[in-house]
Every structure is written in structure tokens, then in C-alpha cells.
Coordinates of C-alpha atoms in Angstrom, one line a residue:
Chain A
M17 CA -21.1 13.4 15.2
I18 CA -18.3 15.4 15.9
T19 CA -18.0 16.1 20.1
F20 CA -14.7 18.0 21.0
S21 CA -14.4 17.4 25.7
G22 CA -11.5 20.0 26.7
V23 CA -9.4 19.5 23.7
A24 CA -6.7 21.3 24.2
K25 CA -2.7 21.6 21.8
A26 CA 0.3 23.3 21.8
F27 CA 2.6 23.7 19.5
G28 CA 5.4 24.2 21.4
T29 CA 4.8 26.4 24.1
R30 CA 2.7 28.6 22.1
A31 CA -1.1 27.1 23.2
V32 CA -3.4 26.9 19.7
L33 CA -6.1 25.3 21.5
R34 CA -6.8 26.0 25.7
D35 CA -10.0 23.4 26.8
I36 CA -12.2 23.1 23.0
S37 CA -15.7 21.4 23.4
F38 CA -18.3 21.3 21.5
N39 CA -20.8 18.9 19.6
V40 CA -21.8 19.4 15.5
A41 CA -24.9 16.9 15.4
A42 CA -25.4 14.4 12.4
G43 CA -27.0 16.1 9.9
Q44 CA -26.2 19.8 10.9
V45 CA -23.8 22.9 9.9
A46 CA -21.1 24.7 11.9
C47 CA -18.8 26.9 10.5
L48 CA -16.0 28.3 13.4
I49 CA -15.4 31.7 12.7
G50 CA -12.5 33.7 13.6
P51 CA -9.3 36.1 13.4
S52 CA -6.5 34.4 11.6
G53 CA -4.3 32.8 14.3
S54 CA -7.1 31.6 16.9
G55 CA -6.6 28.3 16.3
K56 CA -10.0 27.3 13.6
S57 CA -7.9 25.5 11.6
T58 CA -6.6 23.0 14.1
V59 CA -9.3 22.4 15.2
L60 CA -10.5 21.0 11.8
R61 CA -6.8 19.1 10.8
C62 CA -6.9 17.4 15.2
I63 CA -10.3 15.5 13.7
N64 CA -8.5 13.7 10.4
G65 CA -5.1 13.5 12.9
L66 CA -3.5 15.9 10.5
E67 CA -2.6 17.1 13.4
T68 CA -2.3 15.6 17.5
H69 CA -4.3 16.4 19.7
D70 CA -2.4 17.2 23.5
S71 CA -5.5 16.1 25.8
G72 CA -9.3 16.1 25.9
T73 CA -10.8 13.5 23.4
I74 CA -12.5 14.0 19.6
E75 CA -15.4 11.2 18.8
V76 CA -16.1 11.1 15.3
D77 CA -19.3 8.8 14.7
G78 CA -18.9 7.7 18.6
A79 CA -15.3 6.7 18.6
P80 CA -12.4 8.5 20.0
V81 CA -10.0 9.2 16.9
S82 CA -7.0 8.0 18.3
A83 CA -4.0 6.1 16.1
V84 CA -6.1 3.6 15.7
T85 CA -9.3 4.8 14.8
L86 CA -7.7 7.4 13.0
P87 CA -7.0 4.8 9.2
L88 CA -11.9 4.3 10.1
V89 CA -12.0 7.9 10.3
R90 CA -10.5 9.4 7.6
H91 CA -12.6 6.9 5.2
K92 CA -15.8 8.7 7.3
V93 CA -14.8 12.3 7.4
S94 CA -13.4 13.8 4.2
M95 CA -11.8 17.3 3.8
V96 CA -11.5 19.9 2.0
F97 CA -8.4 22.5 2.7
Q98 CA -8.2 26.3 1.6
R99 CA -5.9 25.4 -1.9
P100 CA -7.7 22.6 -4.1
N101 CA -4.5 20.5 -3.2
L102 CA -5.4 18.2 -6.7
F103 CA -2.7 15.7 -8.3
P104 CA -1.3 17.4 -10.1
H105 CA -0.5 14.6 -12.5
R106 CA -4.3 12.6 -12.8
T107 CA -7.0 13.5 -14.4
V108 CA -10.0 15.5 -13.0
L109 CA -12.3 12.4 -12.9
E110 CA -9.2 10.1 -11.8
N111 CA -8.4 13.2 -8.8
V112 CA -12.8 12.1 -7.7
T113 CA -11.8 8.4 -7.9
E114 CA -8.5 8.3 -6.2
G115 CA -9.9 7.0 -3.0
P116 CA -12.4 5.2 -3.7
V117 CA -10.0 3.0 -6.4
H118 CA -7.0 2.1 -4.2
V119 CA -7.8 3.5 -1.0
L120 CA -11.4 2.0 -1.0
K121 CA -10.8 -0.5 -3.2
Q122 CA -13.4 -0.2 -5.5
A123 CA -14.0 -1.2 -8.2
P124 CA -13.0 1.4 -10.7
A125 CA -16.0 1.5 -12.7
D126 CA -18.2 2.0 -10.2
A127 CA -16.1 4.8 -9.0
N128 CA -15.9 6.2 -12.5
D129 CA -20.0 5.6 -12.6
F130 CA -19.9 7.7 -9.6
G131 CA -16.9 9.7 -9.7
M132 CA -19.3 11.4 -13.2
A133 CA -22.6 12.1 -11.6
L134 CA -20.7 13.8 -8.9
L135 CA -18.5 16.1 -11.2
D136 CA -22.1 16.1 -12.6
K137 CA -23.2 17.9 -9.5
V138 CA -20.8 20.0 -9.1
G139 CA -20.8 21.6 -12.5
M140 CA -17.5 20.1 -13.8
A141 CA -18.6 16.8 -15.5
D142 CA -17.3 18.0 -19.4
R143 CA -14.3 18.4 -17.6
A144 CA -13.3 15.3 -16.2
S145 CA -10.2 14.7 -18.1
N146 CA -8.4 17.6 -18.4
F147 CA -5.3 18.3 -15.9
P148 CA -6.3 20.3 -12.8
D149 CA -4.2 23.0 -13.7
Q150 CA -6.2 23.3 -17.1
L151 CA -8.8 24.5 -14.5
S152 CA -9.4 28.1 -12.7
G153 CA -9.1 28.2 -8.9
G154 CA -12.4 28.1 -7.9
Q155 CA -12.8 24.9 -11.1
Q156 CA -10.1 22.9 -9.0
Q157 CA -12.3 23.4 -5.3
L158 CA -14.9 22.0 -7.0
V159 CA -13.0 19.1 -8.3
G160 CA -11.6 19.0 -4.5
I161 CA -15.3 18.8 -3.4
A162 CA -16.2 16.3 -5.9
R163 CA -13.2 14.6 -4.2
A164 CA -14.6 14.8 -1.0
L165 CA -17.5 13.3 -1.8
A166 CA -16.3 10.2 -3.6
M167 CA -15.5 8.5 0.2
R168 CA -18.8 9.0 0.7
P169 CA -18.3 10.7 4.1
I170 CA -20.6 10.9 7.5
A171 CA -19.0 14.3 7.2
I172 CA -16.6 17.2 6.0
L173 CA -14.6 19.4 7.2
F174 CA -13.4 22.3 5.2
D175 CA -11.2 24.6 6.0
E176 CA -11.1 28.0 4.5
P177 CA -12.6 27.0 0.9
T178 CA -13.2 29.8 -1.0
S179 CA -10.1 32.5 0.8
A180 CA -7.7 31.2 -1.9
L181 CA -10.1 32.1 -4.6
D182 CA -11.0 35.2 -6.8
P183 CA -13.5 36.5 -5.6
E184 CA -15.7 36.4 -8.2
R185 CA -15.5 32.5 -8.1
V186 CA -16.7 32.4 -4.6
G187 CA -20.3 32.5 -5.4
E188 CA -19.8 29.0 -7.5
V189 CA -18.1 27.2 -4.8
L190 CA -20.3 28.4 -2.0
R191 CA -24.2 27.5 -4.1
V192 CA -22.5 24.0 -4.0
M193 CA -21.5 23.7 -0.3
R194 CA -25.0 25.9 0.4
T195 CA -26.7 22.5 -2.4
L196 CA -24.6 20.2 0.7
A197 CA -26.2 21.5 3.5
E198 CA -30.0 21.3 2.4
E199 CA -28.8 17.4 1.7
G200 CA -27.8 17.2 4.9
M201 CA -24.7 17.1 4.5
T202 CA -22.9 17.3 7.7
M203 CA -20.2 19.9 7.3
L204 CA -17.7 22.3 9.5
I205 CA -17.2 25.1 7.7
V206 CA -14.0 27.3 9.0
T207 CA -14.6 30.1 6.5
H208 CA -14.5 34.5 6.6
E209 CA -17.6 34.1 4.8
M210 CA -19.9 35.4 7.3
G211 CA -22.7 36.2 4.5
F212 CA -22.6 32.4 3.9
A213 CA -22.1 31.9 7.8
R214 CA -25.7 33.7 8.5
E215 CA -27.6 31.9 5.8
V216 CA -26.1 28.4 5.8
A217 CA -25.2 27.3 9.0
D218 CA -27.3 25.7 11.6
R219 CA -25.0 26.6 14.0
A220 CA -22.2 28.5 14.7
L221 CA -18.8 29.2 16.8
F222 CA -16.1 31.7 17.3
I223 CA -12.6 31.4 18.3
D224 CA -10.5 33.7 20.0
E225 CA -6.7 32.5 21.0
G226 CA -7.8 28.5 21.2
V227 CA -11.0 28.8 22.9
I228 CA -15.0 28.8 21.8
V229 CA -15.5 32.8 23.0
E230 CA -19.3 31.9 22.1
E231 CA -21.7 29.3 20.4
G232 CA -25.5 29.4 19.0
G233 CA -27.6 29.9 15.6
G234 CA -25.6 30.9 12.5
R235 CA -28.1 34.0 12.5
Q236 CA -28.3 34.3 15.7
L237 CA -24.7 34.8 16.5
L238 CA -23.7 36.7 13.5
T239 CA -26.3 38.5 13.2
A240 CA -27.2 39.6 17.2
P241 CA -24.1 38.4 19.1
A242 CA -23.6 38.5 23.0
H243 CA -19.8 38.3 23.3
D244 CA -18.0 42.1 23.4
R245 CA -15.1 40.4 21.5
T246 CA -17.2 38.1 18.7
R247 CA -19.2 41.8 18.0
L248 CA -16.0 43.7 17.7
F249 CA -14.9 40.8 15.3
L250 CA -17.3 40.4 13.6
D251 CA -17.9 44.4 13.4
R252 CA -14.2 45.3 11.8
V253 CA -14.8 41.8 9.7
L254 CA -18.3 43.3 8.1
N255 CA -16.9 47.2 7.9
P256 CA -13.2 47.5 7.3
L257 CA -13.4 51.1 6.8
Chain B
M17 CA 43.3 14.9 -47.2
S18 CA 42.9 11.9 -49.8
E19 CA 44.4 9.9 -46.0
F20 CA 42.8 11.2 -43.2
V21 CA 39.5 10.5 -45.7
Q22 CA 40.5 6.9 -46.4
D23 CA 41.8 6.9 -42.6
V24 CA 38.2 7.9 -41.0
G25 CA 37.0 4.7 -43.6
L26 CA 39.4 2.4 -41.5
F27 CA 39.4 3.9 -38.1
M28 CA 35.2 4.4 -38.2
P29 CA 34.1 0.2 -38.1
V30 CA 36.0 -0.7 -35.2
L31 CA 35.3 2.6 -33.7
L32 CA 31.8 2.6 -33.9
R33 CA 31.4 -1.2 -32.7
G34 CA 33.1 0.2 -29.1
L35 CA 30.6 2.9 -29.5
A36 CA 28.2 -0.2 -29.4
V37 CA 29.6 -1.3 -26.6
T38 CA 29.7 1.9 -24.7
I39 CA 26.0 2.9 -25.4
Q40 CA 25.3 -1.2 -24.0
L41 CA 27.7 -0.8 -21.1
T42 CA 25.9 3.2 -20.6
I43 CA 21.9 0.9 -20.2
C44 CA 22.7 -1.4 -18.2
A45 CA 24.3 0.7 -15.5
L46 CA 22.0 2.9 -16.5
L47 CA 19.1 0.6 -15.3
L48 CA 20.9 -0.9 -12.4
S49 CA 22.2 2.5 -11.1
I50 CA 18.4 3.1 -10.8
M51 CA 16.9 0.9 -9.5
L52 CA 19.6 -0.1 -6.6
G53 CA 19.2 3.9 -6.3
L54 CA 15.6 4.0 -5.5
V55 CA 16.2 1.3 -3.5
W56 CA 18.5 3.8 -1.4
A57 CA 16.2 6.8 -1.6
L58 CA 13.5 4.1 -0.3
L59 CA 15.2 2.5 2.7
A60 CA 16.9 6.6 3.5
R61 CA 13.2 7.2 4.6
S62 CA 13.1 4.7 6.7
R63 CA 11.7 4.8 10.3
F64 CA 14.5 2.3 11.4
R65 CA 17.2 4.3 12.3
A66 CA 20.2 2.0 11.7
V67 CA 18.9 1.5 7.7
R68 CA 18.8 5.0 7.5
V69 CA 22.4 5.4 8.9
F70 CA 23.8 2.6 7.0
V71 CA 22.3 4.1 4.0
A72 CA 24.4 7.7 4.7
M73 CA 27.3 5.9 5.3
L74 CA 27.2 3.7 2.1
I75 CA 26.0 7.2 -0.2
N76 CA 29.3 8.6 1.9
V77 CA 31.4 6.0 1.2
V78 CA 30.9 4.7 -2.4
R79 CA 30.9 8.7 -3.1
G80 CA 34.3 8.6 -1.3
I81 CA 36.2 6.8 -3.3
P82 CA 37.3 7.1 -7.3
I83 CA 35.6 5.2 -10.2
I84 CA 38.8 3.8 -11.9
V85 CA 39.5 2.6 -8.2
Q86 CA 35.9 1.0 -7.4
L87 CA 36.9 -0.9 -10.9
F88 CA 39.7 -2.3 -10.0
F89 CA 38.3 -4.1 -6.7
I90 CA 35.7 -5.4 -9.2
Y91 CA 37.6 -6.9 -11.3
F92 CA 41.4 -7.2 -9.5
V93 CA 40.7 -8.3 -6.0
L94 CA 36.8 -9.5 -6.3
P95 CA 38.4 -12.5 -8.0
D96 CA 40.6 -13.5 -5.2
W97 CA 37.7 -14.2 -3.2
G98 CA 36.0 -16.3 -5.6
I99 CA 34.1 -13.5 -7.7
D100 CA 35.3 -14.3 -11.2
L101 CA 33.6 -11.1 -12.9
S102 CA 34.0 -11.1 -16.6
P103 CA 34.4 -7.2 -18.3
F104 CA 31.6 -6.2 -18.9
V105 CA 29.6 -7.6 -16.7
A106 CA 32.7 -6.0 -14.1
G107 CA 32.0 -2.7 -16.2
V108 CA 28.4 -2.4 -15.6
V109 CA 29.1 -3.3 -11.7
G110 CA 31.4 -1.3 -10.8
L111 CA 29.3 1.7 -12.2
S112 CA 26.2 0.6 -10.9
V113 CA 27.3 0.7 -7.9
A114 CA 29.5 4.1 -7.8
Y115 CA 26.3 6.0 -10.1
S116 CA 24.0 4.7 -8.2
V117 CA 24.5 7.1 -5.1
Y118 CA 23.6 10.1 -7.4
Q119 CA 20.8 8.0 -8.9
A120 CA 19.5 8.5 -5.1
E121 CA 20.7 11.9 -4.3
N122 CA 18.4 12.7 -7.8
F123 CA 15.1 11.1 -5.7
R124 CA 16.2 11.8 -2.7
G125 CA 15.8 15.7 -4.5
G126 CA 12.9 14.6 -6.4
F127 CA 10.6 13.3 -3.0
E128 CA 11.5 16.3 -0.9
S129 CA 11.0 18.3 -4.1
V130 CA 6.7 17.2 -3.8
D131 CA 4.2 20.1 -1.7
P132 CA 3.6 19.1 1.8
Q133 CA -0.4 20.2 1.2
L134 CA -0.4 17.4 -2.2
I135 CA 0.5 15.2 1.1
E136 CA -1.9 15.6 2.9
A137 CA -4.7 15.8 0.7
G138 CA -4.0 12.1 0.0
L139 CA -4.0 11.6 4.4
S140 CA -6.5 13.2 4.2
L141 CA -8.0 10.3 1.9
G142 CA -6.4 7.7 4.2
M143 CA -3.8 7.1 2.4
G144 CA -1.0 4.9 4.2
K145 CA 2.6 5.5 3.9
Q146 CA 2.9 3.2 1.1
L147 CA -0.1 3.9 -1.0
L148 CA 0.9 7.7 -0.5
M149 CA 5.0 7.4 -1.7
R150 CA 3.8 5.1 -5.0
R151 CA 0.8 7.1 -6.1
I152 CA 1.5 11.0 -5.4
V153 CA 4.9 10.7 -4.0
M154 CA 7.0 9.0 -6.7
P155 CA 5.5 9.7 -9.6
L156 CA 5.3 13.5 -8.8
G157 CA 9.1 13.2 -7.1
V158 CA 10.5 11.7 -10.5
R159 CA 8.8 14.2 -12.9
T160 CA 10.5 16.6 -11.3
A161 CA 13.5 15.2 -11.3
L162 CA 14.0 14.6 -14.7
P163 CA 16.1 16.4 -15.4
S164 CA 18.5 15.3 -12.9
F165 CA 18.5 12.5 -13.7
G166 CA 19.3 13.3 -17.7
N167 CA 22.6 15.2 -16.4
T168 CA 22.8 12.2 -14.5
T169 CA 22.7 9.9 -17.7
I170 CA 24.7 11.9 -19.6
M171 CA 27.6 11.5 -16.9
L172 CA 27.3 7.5 -16.7
L173 CA 28.0 8.4 -20.6
K174 CA 31.6 10.4 -20.7
D175 CA 32.2 8.2 -16.6
S176 CA 31.6 4.7 -19.1
S177 CA 34.9 5.4 -20.5
I178 CA 36.9 4.8 -17.8
A179 CA 35.6 1.1 -17.8
S180 CA 38.7 0.6 -21.0
T181 CA 40.8 0.9 -17.8
I182 CA 39.4 -2.9 -16.9
T183 CA 39.7 -4.3 -20.8
I184 CA 36.3 -3.3 -22.3
A185 CA 36.2 -2.7 -25.5
E186 CA 34.4 0.1 -25.6
L187 CA 35.3 3.1 -27.3
T188 CA 37.8 4.8 -25.9
R189 CA 39.6 1.5 -25.5
A190 CA 38.7 0.5 -28.8
G191 CA 40.4 3.6 -29.8
Q192 CA 43.4 3.8 -27.6
L193 CA 44.6 0.1 -29.5
L194 CA 43.8 1.6 -33.2
A195 CA 45.7 4.7 -31.5
I196 CA 48.9 2.7 -30.3
S197 CA 48.3 0.5 -33.5
T198 CA 48.8 3.8 -35.9
F199 CA 50.3 6.6 -34.5
K200 CA 47.4 8.5 -35.7
N201 CA 46.2 9.6 -32.5
G202 CA 44.9 12.7 -34.1
T203 CA 42.6 11.2 -36.1
V204 CA 41.5 8.2 -34.4
Y205 CA 41.0 10.4 -30.6
M206 CA 39.6 13.5 -33.0
L207 CA 36.9 10.5 -33.7
I208 CA 36.2 8.9 -30.3
A209 CA 35.0 12.8 -29.1
L210 CA 33.3 13.7 -32.0
L211 CA 31.1 10.1 -31.6
Y212 CA 31.1 10.7 -27.6
L213 CA 29.6 14.1 -28.6
A214 CA 27.2 12.1 -31.4
A215 CA 26.1 10.8 -28.7
S216 CA 25.5 13.1 -25.9
I217 CA 24.1 15.9 -27.4
P218 CA 20.7 14.2 -28.3
L219 CA 20.7 13.2 -24.6
A220 CA 21.1 17.0 -23.4
M221 CA 19.4 18.3 -26.0
G222 CA 16.3 15.9 -24.7
V223 CA 16.6 17.4 -20.6
R224 CA 16.6 21.0 -21.9
A225 CA 13.4 19.8 -23.4
L226 CA 11.5 18.2 -20.3
E227 CA 13.2 20.7 -18.2
R228 CA 10.7 23.6 -20.6
R229 CA 8.3 21.3 -20.2
I230 CA 8.3 21.1 -16.1
S231 CA 9.0 25.0 -15.9
R232 CA 5.9 25.2 -17.7
R233 CA 3.4 22.8 -15.8

């Protein structure tokens, strides 16, 4: 579904990605873990063209990502950001229907029905007519997930979706993500939630300094890493003291 | 004292008619300058360098020439080239062009204040440049720029007095004529000042209220 082959990317002279290759199959949940600045977010941002990669190829649903295919890629692949980035001048429901109505040109009535169903799914239906600033960070992120789902994507990219939330709000967002995973949504998730990665991820990739150091099954990589660098990273994250 | 009251009763109808012209002039120039300003602000974001350079030059030229000189040019020079405008239309056009560059700056400031992460959110929904502009950058940018637009409106209201120099019988001109014919300079100019204040203070209060509302969000 999403395939990287030898992808490299530099910001100026600083290489952020070097020779990244991996594949996420349809229905798989893959977690990208690694230290800050390791290039995890850049991997996601190259998929939907928020960054352009310098070399190698990225394929989404069998077609290479390029300036020409980018609009289609963005229709097919949704993104959930670290900060929810809801549009502050639109209601919760309008945020969810913005893409379907204005980008995909769906009939507003249909988009509203589907939008309400999605808000119900993430537990935010009663907030449909609120504005984002009337919601907590966790609630905003749930709406962000509904907004991503409204595009009927074939895959969703999550860029540290819980890192900016109050700790007690993290659970409600992770539970919705786990439901999506159980329903078979293809997901590529940058996260520091190691417990979630261990329980939910089919695959885990440990990235450091722009290189995939190790990849494996979620539980296997997080409980029994083969690589010293992976082990060191996990040890620091899981036992910060 | 009774003479003063009598004078006020005599002058007010004339001055109020002048104020009505001032307000018409301000509203017409405001609307036209906002439309022109939006055009400049959008052209300033063009992907063609030549267009961007042209707009930047235009803004500097208009901003660098006193409004009174621009009005004289439109009212006294354009007729030589076959463009003969009535005083009121010349006043509206002159003030609009002069103020369009400030409006353009208001728009630019608003557009640049929009959180780039919201633009990324729009991009990742598959929005193109125009849709982004129409659905996200314009509504959010204009909202943050509302106080600047309010301040520009107050400036425009006061600068509309410059139109008195091209024979438009707005408030200042009406007062000048009264003062010349009655020699009651003190009474007349005090009334003029009070009328300008009466028009601008509600505007200023509106701007303050807008600022408070925006900072709360």
C-alpha cells in the first residue's frame, strides 16, 4: 500500500533520511519509533507531499508520489497531526465535512450524514456544533481523526497524535486508534506510546539518524529488540530514571 | 450665550449636510479601497515575479505621493487627457487609490498571521492553492486583521476632509464656507471638530471591541 525504496531527503546540508526502504501492506498498522530528530515525521510528510523527497521512490497504492499524483495521493491518504490543527473558524462538523464538500465536491447533506456518523464513532457527536476552542485537546484530536476518516482514506498517517495532549486524555485517542486498527484501516503511526505500539502495531520500525535501524513485529521489536541501539532507546524511554 | 446657541442652530443644518457627504465619501472610498487592496494583496502573492514586482512598485509609488497631490492629479490633470470626473467621483477614486495600498498591507498582515500548520492541514485534505486561500487563509486572515481595517477606516474618515480641496461640499468644505461668510471661526471649527469626533469615536470603540474579541479567541 505504501512503499519506500531508497528514499533520501536533506534539509540543506543536513541529511534527515538516508536510504529509507520499507513497505506497509493494506490493513497493516506500522509504528515508527525513534529519538526526536531521527526523521520519523519527515517520513510521513514525504508521503503526502508536505515535504518533497530528494531521491528514491515512494509509492502509494501502486503509483509513485510526484507533483502530478500528489492531489490524488492526498485524497487517498489522510493525516492526523501532533497538534489537532482544526480550523478555528468552523464548527466541529464543518471541520469534518470541509474536505468531502469542498475538495471531493460531495453533496453537503451526504457529507453531513457521514460526518455525524464519524463524530458518533469517535464519541464527539454531541459536540458537532461547537467550535474547536470549546473542546479539550484530546477532544480536538478525536475530531481531527474524524476529519481524516471523512475523506474515506485508504490509509491514515498519524504524526505523534498524542504527544501534545494532557496525559489523562491520551487514552481516549489511543482507544479510537485501536478501534480503527481492528477494523482493518491501514495506518502509519509516528508515536512515543510504546505500550500502544506493542499492543496494536503489526509492524514496528526503529529509525535513528535517518536510517531504519531495525524493523520487526510490533511486540517483538518492542519487547525483544535485536539491535543495541534499539535496546538503548527503548531502555531510555521505558525507564527514564 | 444666546447668540452662540442661535449660531449653532443656524450652522448645524449646513454642517450636517456636509457630514452626510463626508460619510458617503468615506463609505464609497472604503468599499472601493478594500476591493482594490484585496486585488493588490492577492497579486502580491502571484507566482509570477513580474506581477509581484509591479505590485510592490505600485504600492511604493502611491504611498510616496501625498493624497492631496493625487486628488489634484485626478481632478485637474486627468481632464487634459479626456477623463473628466465629477468632484465626488474624483474624490472617491483618489481616496480609494491612495487608501488601497494601506488596505493591501492590512490584508497582507492578516494573511501572514495564519498558522502555517492550518495550511498544512488544508493541504493534506487535498486543497489546492485557490481553495486554501478562499476557505482558510482569507477568512482567518481577515478576522485577525479586522482591528487594522477599523483603524484604517478612522484614518479615511478624517482624510476625506482633503476632498474639500477639490470643491466637494463635505463637512470641512461646508464649514470653511460658513466661516468665511460669517467670520464665526471659533464656533464653526469647534462644531466641525465635534462632528468628526462624533463619527469617529463610535468607530474607535468598535475597533476596541473587536480587538478584545479577537484576543479572547
